[in-house]
């Protein structure tokens, strides 16, 4: 049942949470004392997070669609219940193409603002999947915290993949380095999923990059020499990290992505994919938690 904007307005909080229609899609704007965020109900998609004194933390393509037929290109697409391309059903699951329900908003004593979303229960069945309970909590404060919780209400095991497919804004792709993955094996999708091991303390990006790091539970850091900041991607409940930049050829092939936008973004995605997929016993839950922060260097 699509959200009615008037009904949504009951979740507004003076000077903290406002809700409006933006390009036909309901959008939530969150303001705290020194940060701001935006979340669309379409996909429960965080599209903006910014500390007052800094450039935006998240990248959104200037050519992104903002309609119910497409995932927003940028921000934090929620990937569930599968990651990657499946011949008959497409790429990255149906959660990011669904209008989620906003169930609660609250301001905490520490000044943070918390928003709770649920995936409508009928969506899984409509897509031929078992009906798991999927909740998403966003906490906006000095940091951006996102928690995706999947619960198995069924009488049999439930297996799925999940990922917060985060697009970060960078000053210049060749002036960043990515650290925290030393010694971790990865599947190199640019070389037919060849299995390799990251040998460096940090690595740079100078061509199409699409690496699925497996058994990678640790924090990743993006060091941005041009924007003079480092971004920390802390996480729990996640054993996979994916690093992606399409570079120019793939950029030109994406109609919802500017030809040269690859220079100003990198995806560092946190989830549980491939051999790290999750199997929940009946009644069990799993929470994927990501905490994003930045500091000057
Ligand atoms: O996470 C990296 C990746 O799987 C790439 O292979 C590329 O397909 C990217 O996701 C974007 O996927 P999307 O469906 O958002 O165009």
CSV table of C-alpha atoms and ligand atoms in Angstrom, one decimal:
chain,number,residue,atom,x,y,z
A,1,UNK,CA,0.0,0.0,0.0
A,2,UNK,CA,1.8,3.2,-1.1
A,3,UNK,CA,2.4,5.7,1.7
A,4,UNK,CA,0.0,8.6,1.9
A,5,UNK,CA,1.9,11.8,2.4
A,6,UNK,CA,-0.7,13.1,4.8
A,7,UNK,CA,-0.4,9.9,6.9
A,8,UNK,CA,3.4,10.1,6.8
A,9,UNK,CA,3.3,13.7,8.2
A,10,UNK,CA,2.4,12.2,11.6
A,11,UNK,CA,6.1,11.1,11.8
A,12,UNK,CA,7.4,14.6,11.4
A,13,UNK,CA,9.4,16.2,14.3
A,14,UNK,CA,9.7,19.9,14.5
A,15,UNK,CA,13.1,21.1,13.4
A,16,UNK,CA,14.2,17.5,13.0
A,17,UNK,CA,12.1,15.5,10.5
A,18,UNK,CA,10.1,16.8,7.6
A,19,UNK,CA,8.4,14.7,4.9
A,20,UNK,CA,7.5,15.9,1.4
A,21,UNK,CA,7.0,14.6,-2.1
A,22,UNK,CA,10.1,15.0,-4.3
A,23,UNK,CA,9.7,14.1,-8.0
A,24,UNK,CA,6.7,12.0,-7.0
A,25,UNK,CA,8.6,10.1,-4.4
A,26,UNK,CA,8.1,10.6,-0.6
A,27,UNK,CA,11.3,12.0,0.8
A,28,UNK,CA,12.3,12.4,4.5
A,29,UNK,CA,14.7,15.2,5.4
A,30,UNK,CA,16.5,14.9,8.8
A,31,UNK,CA,18.4,17.8,10.5
A,32,UNK,CA,20.5,17.5,13.6
A,33,UNK,CA,22.7,20.1,15.3
A,34,UNK,CA,25.5,19.6,12.8
A,35,UNK,CA,24.4,17.1,10.2
A,36,UNK,CA,21.7,16.5,7.7
A,37,UNK,CA,20.3,13.5,5.8
A,38,UNK,CA,17.7,12.5,3.3
A,39,UNK,CA,16.0,9.2,2.9
A,40,UNK,CA,13.4,8.2,0.2
A,41,UNK,CA,10.8,5.7,1.1
A,42,UNK,CA,11.5,4.1,-2.3
A,43,UNK,CA,14.0,1.5,-1.3
A,44,UNK,CA,14.3,3.1,2.2
A,45,UNK,CA,17.1,4.7,0.3
A,46,UNK,CA,19.5,7.0,2.1
A,47,UNK,CA,20.6,9.5,-0.5
A,48,UNK,CA,22.3,12.2,1.5
A,49,UNK,CA,24.4,12.5,4.7
A,50,UNK,CA,26.5,15.6,5.4
A,51,UNK,CA,28.3,17.2,8.2
A,52,UNK,CA,27.8,21.0,8.2
A,53,UNK,CA,31.5,21.8,7.5
A,54,UNK,CA,32.2,19.1,5.0
A,55,UNK,CA,31.3,18.0,1.4
A,56,UNK,CA,28.5,15.4,1.3
A,57,UNK,CA,29.7,11.9,2.4
A,58,UNK,CA,27.4,10.1,-0.2
A,59,UNK,CA,27.5,10.4,-4.0
A,60,UNK,CA,24.3,10.5,-6.0
A,61,UNK,CA,24.4,10.7,-9.8
A,62,UNK,CA,23.1,13.8,-11.4
A,63,UNK,CA,21.4,11.5,-13.9
A,64,UNK,CA,19.8,9.2,-11.4
A,65,UNK,CA,16.2,8.2,-12.0
A,66,UNK,CA,13.8,9.2,-9.2
A,67,UNK,CA,10.8,6.9,-10.0
A,68,UNK,CA,9.4,3.7,-8.8
A,69,UNK,CA,10.7,1.7,-11.8
A,70,UNK,CA,14.4,2.2,-11.0
A,71,UNK,CA,16.8,2.1,-8.1
A,72,UNK,CA,18.2,5.5,-7.2
A,73,UNK,CA,21.8,5.7,-8.6
A,74,UNK,CA,23.9,6.5,-5.5
A,75,UNK,CA,23.4,6.9,-1.8
A,76,UNK,CA,22.9,3.6,0.0
A,77,UNK,CA,20.8,1.0,-2.1
A,78,UNK,CA,19.6,-1.8,0.2
A,79,UNK,CA,20.5,-5.1,-1.5
A,80,UNK,CA,18.2,-7.9,-0.4
A,81,UNK,CA,17.6,-10.9,-0.8
A,82,UNK,CA,20.2,-11.6,-3.4
A,83,UNK,CA,23.4,-9.8,-4.5
A,84,UNK,CA,24.6,-9.7,-8.1
A,85,UNK,CA,22.9,-10.6,-11.4
A,86,UNK,CA,20.4,-13.5,-11.7
A,87,UNK,CA,19.3,-14.3,-15.2
A,88,UNK,CA,15.6,-14.4,-14.6
A,89,UNK,CA,15.1,-11.8,-11.9
A,90,UNK,CA,17.8,-9.1,-12.5
A,91,UNK,CA,20.4,-7.4,-10.3
A,92,UNK,CA,20.6,-7.0,-6.6
A,93,UNK,CA,17.2,-8.1,-5.4
A,94,UNK,CA,13.8,-6.3,-5.0
A,95,UNK,CA,14.2,-4.4,-1.7
A,96,UNK,CA,15.7,-1.3,-3.4
A,97,UNK,CA,12.8,-1.2,-5.9
A,98,UNK,CA,10.1,-1.3,-3.2
A,99,UNK,CA,8.4,1.5,-1.2
A,100,UNK,CA,9.1,0.7,2.4
A,101,UNK,CA,6.9,1.6,5.3
A,102,UNK,CA,8.0,4.3,7.7
A,103,UNK,CA,7.0,2.9,11.1
A,104,UNK,CA,8.5,5.3,13.6
A,105,UNK,CA,10.7,8.4,14.0
A,106,UNK,CA,12.2,9.7,17.3
A,107,UNK,CA,14.7,12.2,18.6
A,108,UNK,CA,17.0,10.8,21.3
A,109,UNK,CA,18.3,12.6,24.3
A,110,UNK,CA,21.8,12.8,22.7
A,111,UNK,CA,20.3,14.8,19.8
A,112,UNK,CA,20.3,11.9,17.3
A,113,UNK,CA,17.3,11.2,15.2
A,114,UNK,CA,16.2,7.6,14.5
A,115,UNK,CA,14.0,6.3,11.8
A,116,UNK,CA,12.5,2.9,11.4
A,117,UNK,CA,11.4,1.3,8.2
A,118,UNK,CA,9.9,-2.1,7.3
A,119,UNK,CA,9.7,-4.0,4.0
A,120,UNK,CA,6.0,-4.6,3.3
A,121,UNK,CA,5.4,-8.3,4.1
A,122,UNK,CA,3.6,-9.0,0.8
A,123,UNK,CA,6.6,-8.0,-1.3
A,124,UNK,CA,8.7,-11.2,-0.8
A,125,UNK,CA,5.8,-13.4,-1.9
A,126,UNK,CA,5.1,-11.1,-4.9
A,127,UNK,CA,8.7,-11.8,-5.9
A,128,UNK,CA,8.4,-15.6,-5.3
A,129,UNK,CA,10.5,-15.5,-2.1
A,130,UNK,CA,9.7,-16.8,1.4
A,131,UNK,CA,8.3,-14.0,3.6
A,132,UNK,CA,11.0,-12.9,5.9
A,133,UNK,CA,10.6,-9.9,8.2
A,134,UNK,CA,13.0,-7.1,7.1
A,135,UNK,CA,13.5,-3.9,9.2
A,136,UNK,CA,15.9,-1.0,8.6
A,137,UNK,CA,16.9,1.5,11.2
A,138,UNK,CA,18.7,4.8,10.3
A,139,UNK,CA,20.3,6.9,13.1
A,140,UNK,CA,21.4,10.4,12.1
A,141,UNK,CA,24.0,12.0,14.4
A,142,UNK,CA,27.6,13.0,14.0
A,143,UNK,CA,27.8,9.6,12.3
A,144,UNK,CA,25.4,7.8,10.1
A,145,UNK,CA,24.3,4.4,11.4
A,146,UNK,CA,22.3,2.0,9.4
A,147,UNK,CA,21.0,-1.4,10.6
A,148,UNK,CA,19.3,-4.0,8.4
A,149,UNK,CA,17.7,-6.8,10.4
A,150,UNK,CA,16.3,-9.9,8.8
A,151,UNK,CA,14.2,-12.3,10.9
A,152,UNK,CA,13.1,-15.8,9.8
A,153,UNK,CA,9.4,-16.3,10.8
A,154,UNK,CA,9.2,-19.5,8.9
A,155,UNK,CA,9.4,-23.1,10.0
A,156,UNK,CA,12.3,-23.9,7.8
A,157,UNK,CA,15.8,-22.3,7.2
A,158,UNK,CA,15.9,-19.1,5.2
A,159,UNK,CA,19.0,-18.3,3.1
A,160,UNK,CA,19.7,-14.8,1.7
A,161,UNK,CA,22.3,-12.3,0.7
A,162,UNK,CA,22.3,-8.7,1.9
A,163,UNK,CA,24.4,-5.6,1.3
A,164,UNK,CA,24.4,-1.8,1.9
A,165,UNK,CA,25.7,-0.8,-1.5
A,166,UNK,CA,27.1,2.6,-0.4
A,167,UNK,CA,28.3,5.2,-3.0
A,168,UNK,CA,30.8,7.6,-1.5
A,169,UNK,CA,31.6,11.1,-2.8
A,170,UNK,CA,35.4,11.5,-3.5
A,171,UNK,CA,37.4,14.5,-4.7
A,172,UNK,CA,39.2,12.6,-7.5
A,173,UNK,CA,39.2,8.8,-7.8
A,174,UNK,CA,42.9,8.6,-8.5
A,175,UNK,CA,43.7,10.6,-5.4
A,176,UNK,CA,42.1,8.2,-2.9
A,177,UNK,CA,43.4,5.0,-1.2
A,178,UNK,CA,41.4,2.3,0.4
A,179,UNK,CA,42.8,0.6,3.5
A,180,UNK,CA,41.7,-2.2,5.9
A,181,UNK,CA,41.6,-5.2,3.5
A,182,UNK,CA,45.2,-6.4,3.6
A,183,UNK,CA,45.5,-10.2,3.4
A,184,UNK,CA,41.8,-10.6,2.5
A,185,UNK,CA,40.9,-12.7,-0.5
A,186,UNK,CA,38.6,-11.3,-3.1
A,187,UNK,CA,36.8,-12.3,-6.3
A,188,UNK,CA,37.9,-10.0,-9.1
A,189,UNK,CA,34.7,-9.5,-11.3
A,190,UNK,CA,36.8,-7.7,-13.9
A,191,UNK,CA,38.7,-10.9,-14.5
A,192,UNK,CA,35.8,-13.4,-14.5
A,193,UNK,CA,35.7,-13.7,-10.7
A,194,UNK,CA,39.4,-14.7,-10.4
A,195,UNK,CA,40.2,-15.3,-6.7
A,196,UNK,CA,43.1,-13.1,-5.5
A,197,UNK,CA,44.5,-11.7,-2.2
A,198,UNK,CA,44.9,-8.0,-1.4
A,199,UNK,CA,48.6,-7.7,-0.5
A,200,UNK,CA,48.8,-4.0,0.3
A,201,UNK,CA,48.0,-2.0,3.4
A,202,UNK,CA,46.0,0.2,1.1
A,203,UNK,CA,45.2,0.2,-2.7
A,204,UNK,CA,44.4,2.9,-5.2
A,205,UNK,CA,42.0,2.8,-8.1
A,206,UNK,CA,43.1,3.6,-11.7
A,207,UNK,CA,40.8,1.5,-13.8
A,208,UNK,CA,37.5,-0.4,-13.6
A,209,UNK,CA,37.4,-2.1,-10.2
A,210,UNK,CA,34.9,-4.6,-9.0
A,211,UNK,CA,36.2,-6.7,-6.0
A,212,UNK,CA,34.1,-8.9,-3.7
A,213,UNK,CA,36.2,-9.3,-0.5
A,214,UNK,CA,35.1,-12.4,1.4
A,215,UNK,CA,35.5,-13.1,5.1
A,216,UNK,CA,36.2,-9.4,5.5
A,217,UNK,CA,34.6,-8.3,8.8
A,218,UNK,CA,36.8,-5.3,9.5
A,219,UNK,CA,36.7,-1.6,9.2
A,220,UNK,CA,37.6,0.0,5.9
A,221,UNK,CA,39.0,3.5,5.4
A,222,UNK,CA,38.9,5.7,2.4
A,223,UNK,CA,41.6,8.3,2.5
A,224,UNK,CA,40.8,11.3,0.2
A,225,UNK,CA,43.8,13.5,-0.5
A,226,UNK,CA,41.8,16.1,-2.5
A,227,UNK,CA,38.9,16.5,-0.1
A,228,UNK,CA,41.5,16.2,2.8
A,229,UNK,CA,39.3,13.8,4.7
A,230,UNK,CA,39.2,10.1,5.6
A,231,UNK,CA,35.9,8.2,5.7
A,232,UNK,CA,35.6,5.3,8.1
A,233,UNK,CA,33.2,2.4,7.3
A,234,UNK,CA,32.8,0.5,10.5
A,235,UNK,CA,30.5,-2.5,10.6
A,236,UNK,CA,29.2,-5.6,12.4
A,237,UNK,CA,27.3,-8.6,11.1
A,238,UNK,CA,29.0,-8.3,7.8
A,239,UNK,CA,31.6,-10.7,6.4
A,240,UNK,CA,31.8,-9.2,2.9
A,241,UNK,CA,33.1,-5.9,1.5
A,242,UNK,CA,32.7,-5.0,-2.1
A,243,UNK,CA,34.7,-2.2,-3.8
A,244,UNK,CA,33.4,-0.9,-7.1
A,245,UNK,CA,34.2,1.8,-9.6
A,246,UNK,CA,32.8,1.4,-13.1
A,247,UNK,CA,35.5,3.6,-14.8
A,248,UNK,CA,34.7,5.3,-18.1
A,249,UNK,CA,33.5,2.5,-20.3
A,250,UNK,CA,30.9,1.1,-17.9
A,251,UNK,CA,30.0,4.7,-16.9
A,252,UNK,CA,29.2,5.5,-20.5
A,253,UNK,CA,27.0,2.4,-20.6
A,254,UNK,CA,24.9,3.4,-17.7
A,255,UNK,CA,22.1,5.8,-18.7
A,256,UNK,CA,21.5,6.9,-15.1
A,257,UNK,CA,25.2,7.8,-14.5
A,258,UNK,CA,27.3,10.6,-16.0
A,259,UNK,CA,30.1,9.6,-18.3
A,260,UNK,CA,32.7,11.3,-16.1
A,261,UNK,CA,31.0,10.8,-12.7
A,262,UNK,CA,33.3,7.8,-12.1
A,263,UNK,CA,36.0,10.3,-11.1
A,264,UNK,CA,34.0,11.4,-8.1
A,265,UNK,CA,32.7,8.3,-6.5
A,266,UNK,CA,33.6,4.9,-5.1
A,267,UNK,CA,31.4,2.2,-3.8
A,268,UNK,CA,32.5,0.5,-0.6
A,269,UNK,CA,29.7,-1.9,0.2
A,270,UNK,CA,29.1,-3.9,3.4
A,271,UNK,CA,27.1,-7.1,3.4
A,272,UNK,CA,27.0,-10.8,3.3
A,273,UNK,CA,27.3,-12.2,-0.2
A,274,UNK,CA,28.4,-15.2,-2.2
A,275,UNK,CA,30.0,-17.8,0.2
A,276,UNK,CA,29.2,-15.3,3.1
A,277,UNK,CA,25.5,-15.6,2.4
A,278,UNK,CA,23.4,-16.1,5.6
A,279,UNK,CA,21.2,-19.0,6.5
A,280,UNK,CA,18.8,-18.3,9.4
A,281,UNK,CA,17.2,-21.1,11.4
A,282,UNK,CA,13.5,-20.7,12.2
A,283,UNK,CA,12.9,-17.7,14.5
A,284,UNK,CA,16.5,-16.5,14.2
A,285,UNK,CA,17.6,-12.9,13.2
A,286,UNK,CA,20.7,-11.3,11.7
A,287,UNK,CA,21.6,-7.6,11.8
A,288,UNK,CA,23.9,-6.0,9.3
A,289,UNK,CA,25.2,-2.7,10.9
A,290,UNK,CA,27.2,0.0,9.2
A,291,UNK,CA,28.5,3.2,10.9
A,292,UNK,CA,29.8,5.9,8.5
A,293,UNK,CA,31.9,8.8,9.8
A,294,UNK,CA,34.5,11.2,8.4
A,295,UNK,CA,37.3,13.3,9.8
A,296,UNK,CA,39.8,15.8,8.3
A,297,UNK,CA,43.3,14.7,7.5
B,1,LIG,O1,28.6,-4.1,-6.3
B,1,LIG,C1,29.2,-3.9,-7.5
B,1,LIG,C2,28.2,-4.3,-8.6
B,1,LIG,O2,27.7,-5.6,-8.4
B,1,LIG,C3,28.8,-4.1,-10.0
B,1,LIG,O3,29.1,-5.3,-10.6
B,1,LIG,C4,27.7,-3.3,-10.7
B,1,LIG,O4,26.8,-4.1,-11.3
B,1,LIG,C5,27.2,-2.5,-9.6
B,1,LIG,O5,27.0,-3.4,-8.5
B,1,LIG,C6,25.9,-1.7,-9.9
B,1,LIG,O6,24.8,-2.4,-9.9
B,1,LIG,P1,23.5,-1.7,-10.2
B,1,LIG,O7,22.4,-2.7,-10.3
B,1,LIG,O8,23.2,-0.7,-9.1
B,1,LIG,O9,23.7,-1.0,-11.6
